[in-house]
Every structure is written in C-alpha cells, then in structure tokens.
Amino acid sequence: MSTKIRLQRHGSKKRPFYQVVIADERSRRDGRFIENVGHYDPTKKPAVLKLNTESIIDWLSKGAQPTDTVQQILKKQGLLDKTTQAV
C-alpha cells in the first residue's frame, strides 16, 4: 500500500478550504483517508495553515509521498528539510 500526503477539498462553491490528510493513493480525492494531519485555508489573507508537524515527519519517514501542492506547502514550512536530516 502506497500512501500520499494530499489535500482534501471542503467548503462551498468558490469558497474552498482543505484538509491535509494521509491517504492510500488508490482512494478518491475526497474519499477515505488514514489520518488528518492539518488544514489549509487559502481564502483568508494571509492564508491559514495549521499542521501536525510531528505526525507529518513520522509519515514521511515511513515513506509517504507528498503531492506537488503539499510538497510546496511543506517546503515553505521547512518540514522537508527536517525529514532529509533525520533520514
């Protein structure tokens, strides 16, 4: 089973917010997930981002792959640097 760290869309039309989740890569975008590790609201100024960093670092060390968008978010937060040092 391959796991991904990805965004799960919620909210109404043109008012999105996202949950950052760990999910099996075969599941649908808004379908079943393993763990919720944060949320992201790009509609606020500045954008609101809350992450469970310990859980994300743990999943990255287990081999979970972030999607392109989540990878950019993690780089801005400095989490990808921490995981490369830990490995």
Short mmCIF file of N, CA, C and O in Angstrom, two decimals:
data_model
loop_
_atom_site.label_atom_id
_atom_site.label_comp_id
_atom_site.label_asym_id
_atom_site.label_seq_id
_atom_site.Cartn_x
_atom_site.Cartn_y
_atom_site.Cartn_z
N MET A 1 0.84 -1.18 0.00
CA MET A 1 0.00 0.00 0.00
C MET A 1 0.89 1.24 0.00
O MET A 1 1.74 1.40 0.85
N SER A 2 0.69 2.10 -0.97
CA SER A 2 1.44 3.34 -1.07
C SER A 2 0.60 4.49 -0.53
O SER A 2 -0.57 4.64 -0.89
N THR A 3 1.17 5.29 0.33
CA THR A 3 0.43 6.38 0.94
C THR A 3 0.88 7.72 0.39
O THR A 3 2.03 7.90 0.01
N LYS A 4 -0.04 8.65 0.35
CA LYS A 4 0.20 10.00 -0.13
C LYS A 4 -0.23 11.00 0.94
O LYS A 4 -1.18 10.75 1.68
N ILE A 5 0.47 12.11 1.00
CA ILE A 5 0.04 13.25 1.80
C ILE A 5 -0.58 14.21 0.81
O ILE A 5 0.10 14.70 -0.09
N ARG A 6 -1.89 14.46 0.94
CA ARG A 6 -2.57 15.28 -0.06
C ARG A 6 -3.65 16.13 0.56
O ARG A 6 -3.97 16.01 1.74
N LEU A 7 -4.21 17.00 -0.29
CA LEU A 7 -5.27 17.90 0.15
C LEU A 7 -6.64 17.29 -0.15
O LEU A 7 -6.83 16.69 -1.20
N GLN A 8 -7.55 17.47 0.78
CA GLN A 8 -8.92 17.01 0.62
C GLN A 8 -9.82 18.25 0.64
O GLN A 8 -9.83 18.98 1.62
N ARG A 9 -10.53 18.52 -0.45
CA ARG A 9 -11.28 19.76 -0.60
C ARG A 9 -12.61 19.71 0.15
O ARG A 9 -13.33 18.73 0.09
N HIS A 10 -12.90 20.81 0.83
CA HIS A 10 -14.18 21.01 1.51
C HIS A 10 -14.63 22.43 1.23
O HIS A 10 -13.91 23.21 0.63
N GLY A 11 -15.80 22.78 1.69
CA GLY A 11 -16.32 24.13 1.50
C GLY A 11 -17.29 24.19 0.35
O GLY A 11 -17.50 23.23 -0.38
N SER A 12 -17.85 25.36 0.17
CA SER A 12 -18.85 25.53 -0.89
C SER A 12 -18.18 26.01 -2.17
O SER A 12 -16.97 26.21 -2.23
N LYS A 13 -19.00 26.21 -3.17
CA LYS A 13 -18.52 26.65 -4.47
C LYS A 13 -17.80 28.00 -4.33
O LYS A 13 -18.33 28.94 -3.73
N LYS A 14 -16.60 28.08 -4.87
CA LYS A 14 -15.74 29.27 -4.85
C LYS A 14 -15.32 29.71 -3.46
O LYS A 14 -14.83 30.82 -3.27
N ARG A 15 -15.50 28.88 -2.44
CA ARG A 15 -15.06 29.16 -1.07
C ARG A 15 -14.39 27.92 -0.50
O ARG A 15 -14.84 27.36 0.50
N PRO A 16 -13.30 27.46 -1.12
CA PRO A 16 -12.71 26.20 -0.68
C PRO A 16 -11.85 26.34 0.57
O PRO A 16 -11.30 27.40 0.85
N PHE A 17 -11.77 25.27 1.33
CA PHE A 17 -10.72 25.09 2.32
C PHE A 17 -10.34 23.62 2.25
O PHE A 17 -11.08 22.80 1.72
N TYR A 18 -9.18 23.30 2.72
CA TYR A 18 -8.63 21.97 2.51
C TYR A 18 -8.17 21.36 3.82
O TYR A 18 -7.69 22.05 4.71
N GLN A 19 -8.32 20.04 3.92
CA GLN A 19 -7.72 19.28 5.00
C GLN A 19 -6.50 18.58 4.42
O GLN A 19 -6.54 18.06 3.30
N VAL A 20 -5.41 18.58 5.17
CA VAL A 20 -4.21 17.85 4.77
C VAL A 20 -4.34 16.46 5.38
O VAL A 20 -4.45 16.33 6.61
N VAL A 21 -4.38 15.42 4.53
CA VAL A 21 -4.63 14.06 5.01
C VAL A 21 -3.59 13.09 4.47
O VAL A 21 -2.94 13.34 3.46
N ILE A 22 -3.45 11.99 5.19
CA ILE A 22 -2.67 10.84 4.73
C ILE A 22 -3.69 9.86 4.17
O ILE A 22 -4.63 9.48 4.86
N ALA A 23 -3.49 9.46 2.90
CA ALA A 23 -4.47 8.58 2.26
C ALA A 23 -3.77 7.57 1.37
O ALA A 23 -2.66 7.81 0.89
N ASP A 24 -4.42 6.44 1.16
CA ASP A 24 -3.96 5.46 0.19
C ASP A 24 -4.08 6.11 -1.19
O ASP A 24 -5.07 6.78 -1.48
N GLU A 25 -3.09 5.93 -2.04
CA GLU A 25 -3.09 6.60 -3.34
C GLU A 25 -4.24 6.14 -4.24
O GLU A 25 -4.61 6.85 -5.17
N ARG A 26 -4.84 5.00 -3.95
CA ARG A 26 -5.94 4.48 -4.77
C ARG A 26 -7.29 5.08 -4.40
O ARG A 26 -8.24 4.97 -5.16
N SER A 27 -7.40 5.71 -3.23
CA SER A 27 -8.68 6.27 -2.80
C SER A 27 -8.95 7.60 -3.51
O SER A 27 -8.05 8.26 -4.00
N ARG A 28 -10.21 7.98 -3.54
CA ARG A 28 -10.62 9.21 -4.21
C ARG A 28 -10.13 10.43 -3.45
O ARG A 28 -9.80 10.36 -2.27
N ARG A 29 -10.14 11.59 -4.12
CA ARG A 29 -9.64 12.83 -3.52
C ARG A 29 -10.35 13.15 -2.22
O ARG A 29 -9.71 13.49 -1.23
N ASP A 30 -11.66 13.07 -2.20
CA ASP A 30 -12.42 13.40 -1.00
C ASP A 30 -12.93 12.15 -0.31
O ASP A 30 -13.85 12.21 0.50
N GLY A 31 -12.33 11.01 -0.59
CA GLY A 31 -12.79 9.74 -0.03
C GLY A 31 -12.10 9.39 1.27
O GLY A 31 -11.73 10.25 2.08
N ARG A 32 -11.91 8.10 1.47
CA ARG A 32 -11.36 7.56 2.70
C ARG A 32 -9.93 8.02 2.91
O ARG A 32 -9.14 8.10 1.98
N PHE A 33 -9.58 8.31 4.16
CA PHE A 33 -8.22 8.68 4.49
C PHE A 33 -7.79 7.97 5.76
O PHE A 33 -8.62 7.47 6.52
N ILE A 34 -6.48 7.93 5.99
CA ILE A 34 -5.94 7.24 7.15
C ILE A 34 -5.87 8.17 8.36
O ILE A 34 -6.27 7.81 9.46
N GLU A 35 -5.34 9.39 8.15
CA GLU A 35 -5.17 10.33 9.26
C GLU A 35 -5.27 11.76 8.75
O GLU A 35 -4.77 12.08 7.68
N ASN A 36 -5.90 12.61 9.54
CA ASN A 36 -5.97 14.03 9.24
C ASN A 36 -4.81 14.71 9.97
O ASN A 36 -4.70 14.60 11.19
N VAL A 37 -3.93 15.40 9.22
CA VAL A 37 -2.73 15.99 9.83
C VAL A 37 -2.71 17.51 9.77
O VAL A 37 -1.70 18.12 10.11
N GLY A 38 -3.81 18.14 9.38
CA GLY A 38 -3.85 19.59 9.38
C GLY A 38 -4.93 20.14 8.48
O GLY A 38 -5.72 19.41 7.89
N HIS A 39 -4.95 21.48 8.37
CA HIS A 39 -5.89 22.13 7.47
C HIS A 39 -5.24 23.36 6.86
O HIS A 39 -4.28 23.91 7.39
N TYR A 40 -5.80 23.79 5.71
CA TYR A 40 -5.25 24.90 4.94
C TYR A 40 -6.42 25.69 4.37
O TYR A 40 -7.31 25.13 3.73
N ASP A 41 -6.43 26.99 4.62
CA ASP A 41 -7.50 27.86 4.12
C ASP A 41 -6.86 28.99 3.30
O ASP A 41 -6.40 29.98 3.85
N PRO A 42 -6.83 28.84 1.96
CA PRO A 42 -6.19 29.85 1.12
C PRO A 42 -7.03 31.11 0.91
O PRO A 42 -6.54 32.10 0.37
N THR A 43 -8.30 31.10 1.32
CA THR A 43 -9.16 32.25 1.08
C THR A 43 -8.92 33.38 2.07
O THR A 43 -9.28 34.52 1.80
N LYS A 44 -8.32 33.10 3.20
CA LYS A 44 -8.01 34.13 4.19
C LYS A 44 -6.76 34.90 3.76
O LYS A 44 -5.92 34.39 3.04
N LYS A 45 -6.64 36.13 4.22
CA LYS A 45 -5.44 36.92 3.96
C LYS A 45 -4.78 37.24 5.27
O LYS A 45 -5.34 37.99 6.06
N PRO A 46 -3.63 36.71 5.60
CA PRO A 46 -2.85 35.70 4.90
C PRO A 46 -3.47 34.31 5.06
O PRO A 46 -4.29 34.09 5.95
N ALA A 47 -3.07 33.41 4.21
CA ALA A 47 -3.63 32.05 4.22
C ALA A 47 -3.37 31.38 5.57
O ALA A 47 -2.30 31.53 6.15
N VAL A 48 -4.36 30.65 6.05
CA VAL A 48 -4.27 29.96 7.35
C VAL A 48 -3.80 28.54 7.11
O VAL A 48 -4.38 27.81 6.29
N LEU A 49 -2.74 28.15 7.82
CA LEU A 49 -2.20 26.79 7.69
C LEU A 49 -1.87 26.28 9.07
O LEU A 49 -1.13 26.91 9.82
N LYS A 50 -2.44 25.14 9.43
CA LYS A 50 -2.14 24.50 10.72
C LYS A 50 -1.82 23.04 10.44
O LYS A 50 -2.63 22.33 9.87
N LEU A 51 -0.61 22.63 10.82
CA LEU A 51 -0.15 21.27 10.56
C LEU A 51 0.30 20.60 11.84
O LEU A 51 0.86 21.24 12.73
N ASN A 52 0.09 19.29 11.90
CA ASN A 52 0.64 18.47 12.98
C ASN A 52 2.01 18.00 12.49
O ASN A 52 2.13 16.97 11.83
N THR A 53 3.04 18.77 12.81
CA THR A 53 4.38 18.54 12.23
C THR A 53 4.96 17.19 12.65
O THR A 53 5.60 16.52 11.83
N GLU A 54 4.74 16.79 13.89
CA GLU A 54 5.29 15.51 14.36
C GLU A 54 4.73 14.34 13.56
O GLU A 54 5.45 13.43 13.17
N SER A 55 3.44 14.39 13.30
CA SER A 55 2.79 13.32 12.55
C SER A 55 3.26 13.31 11.09
O SER A 55 3.49 12.25 10.52
N ILE A 56 3.41 14.49 10.50
CA ILE A 56 3.86 14.57 9.11
C ILE A 56 5.28 14.04 8.98
O ILE A 56 5.58 13.27 8.06
N ILE A 57 6.16 14.41 9.88
CA ILE A 57 7.54 13.93 9.84
C ILE A 57 7.57 12.42 10.01
O ILE A 57 8.32 11.71 9.33
N ASP A 58 6.72 11.89 10.90
CA ASP A 58 6.63 10.45 11.11
C ASP A 58 6.19 9.74 9.83
O ASP A 58 6.78 8.73 9.43
N TRP A 59 5.15 10.26 9.16
CA TRP A 59 4.67 9.63 7.93
C TRP A 59 5.69 9.73 6.80
O TRP A 59 5.83 8.81 6.00
N LEU A 60 6.40 10.85 6.71
CA LEU A 60 7.43 10.99 5.68
C LEU A 60 8.55 9.99 5.90
O LEU A 60 9.10 9.43 4.95
N SER A 61 8.89 9.75 7.16
CA SER A 61 9.94 8.77 7.45
C SER A 61 9.48 7.34 7.14
O SER A 61 10.29 6.48 6.85
N LYS A 62 8.16 7.11 7.16
CA LYS A 62 7.61 5.80 6.81
C LYS A 62 7.49 5.60 5.31
O LYS A 62 7.15 4.53 4.85
N GLY A 63 7.70 6.67 4.52
CA GLY A 63 7.68 6.55 3.08
C GLY A 63 6.50 7.18 2.38
O GLY A 63 6.33 6.99 1.18
N ALA A 64 5.68 7.95 3.09
CA ALA A 64 4.55 8.63 2.46
C ALA A 64 5.08 9.71 1.51
O ALA A 64 6.01 10.43 1.85
N GLN A 65 4.47 9.81 0.34
CA GLN A 65 4.91 10.78 -0.67
C GLN A 65 3.93 11.96 -0.72
O GLN A 65 2.74 11.75 -0.92
N PRO A 66 4.40 13.20 -0.57
CA PRO A 66 3.51 14.35 -0.70
C PRO A 66 3.20 14.64 -2.16
O PRO A 66 4.04 14.41 -3.03
N THR A 67 2.00 15.13 -2.43
CA THR A 67 1.68 15.58 -3.78
C THR A 67 2.44 16.87 -4.05
O THR A 67 3.05 17.45 -3.16
N ASP A 68 2.40 17.35 -5.29
CA ASP A 68 3.16 18.55 -5.65
C ASP A 68 2.75 19.77 -4.82
O ASP A 68 3.60 20.52 -4.34
N THR A 69 1.46 19.96 -4.64
CA THR A 69 0.97 21.11 -3.88
C THR A 69 1.37 21.01 -2.42
O THR A 69 1.84 21.98 -1.82
N VAL A 70 1.21 19.84 -1.83
CA VAL A 70 1.57 19.65 -0.43
C VAL A 70 3.09 19.78 -0.25
O VAL A 70 3.56 20.32 0.74
N GLN A 71 3.84 19.35 -1.24
CA GLN A 71 5.29 19.47 -1.17
C GLN A 71 5.70 20.94 -1.11
O GLN A 71 6.59 21.31 -0.34
N GLN A 72 5.05 21.80 -1.88
CA GLN A 72 5.34 23.23 -1.83
C GLN A 72 5.00 23.81 -0.46
O GLN A 72 5.75 24.63 0.08
N ILE A 73 3.87 23.38 0.10
CA ILE A 73 3.46 23.86 1.42
C ILE A 73 4.48 23.42 2.48
O ILE A 73 4.88 24.21 3.34
N LEU A 74 4.92 22.17 2.40
CA LEU A 74 5.88 21.66 3.39
C LEU A 74 7.24 22.35 3.26
O LEU A 74 7.91 22.58 4.26
N LYS A 75 7.64 22.69 2.04
CA LYS A 75 8.90 23.43 1.85
C LYS A 75 8.82 24.80 2.49
O LYS A 75 9.78 25.25 3.13
N LYS A 76 7.70 25.49 2.32
CA LYS A 76 7.53 26.81 2.93
C LYS A 76 7.58 26.73 4.45
O LYS A 76 8.06 27.65 5.11
N GLN A 77 7.08 25.64 5.01
CA GLN A 77 7.08 25.45 6.46
C GLN A 77 8.42 24.92 6.97
O GLN A 77 8.65 24.87 8.16
N GLY A 78 9.29 24.47 6.05
CA GLY A 78 10.59 23.95 6.44
C GLY A 78 10.56 22.51 6.91
O GLY A 78 11.51 22.05 7.55
N LEU A 79 9.51 21.77 6.62
CA LEU A 79 9.39 20.39 7.09
C LEU A 79 10.18 19.41 6.23
O LEU A 79 10.64 18.39 6.73
N LEU A 80 10.34 19.69 4.95
CA LEU A 80 11.08 18.76 4.08
C LEU A 80 12.56 18.75 4.43
O LEU A 80 13.23 17.74 4.32
N ASP A 81 13.08 19.86 4.89
CA ASP A 81 14.48 19.93 5.32
C ASP A 81 14.71 19.07 6.56
O ASP A 81 15.72 18.40 6.68
N LYS A 82 13.75 19.09 7.50
CA LYS A 82 13.88 18.30 8.72
C LYS A 82 13.87 16.80 8.43
O LYS A 82 14.59 16.04 9.06
N THR A 83 13.07 16.38 7.46
CA THR A 83 12.99 14.94 7.17
C THR A 83 14.24 14.45 6.47
O THR A 83 14.66 13.33 6.68
N THR A 84 14.85 15.27 5.63
CA THR A 84 16.07 14.84 4.96
C THR A 84 17.22 14.74 5.95
O THR A 84 18.10 13.91 5.79
N GLN A 85 17.22 15.58 6.98
CA GLN A 85 18.25 15.49 8.00
C GLN A 85 18.06 14.28 8.89
O GLN A 85 19.01 13.66 9.35
N ALA A 86 16.79 13.90 9.14
CA ALA A 86 16.50 12.78 10.02
C ALA A 86 16.83 11.45 9.36
O ALA A 86 17.16 10.48 10.02
N VAL A 87 16.74 11.38 8.04
CA VAL A 87 16.95 10.12 7.32
C VAL A 87 18.38 9.88 7.08
O VAL A 87 19.34 10.03 7.41
#
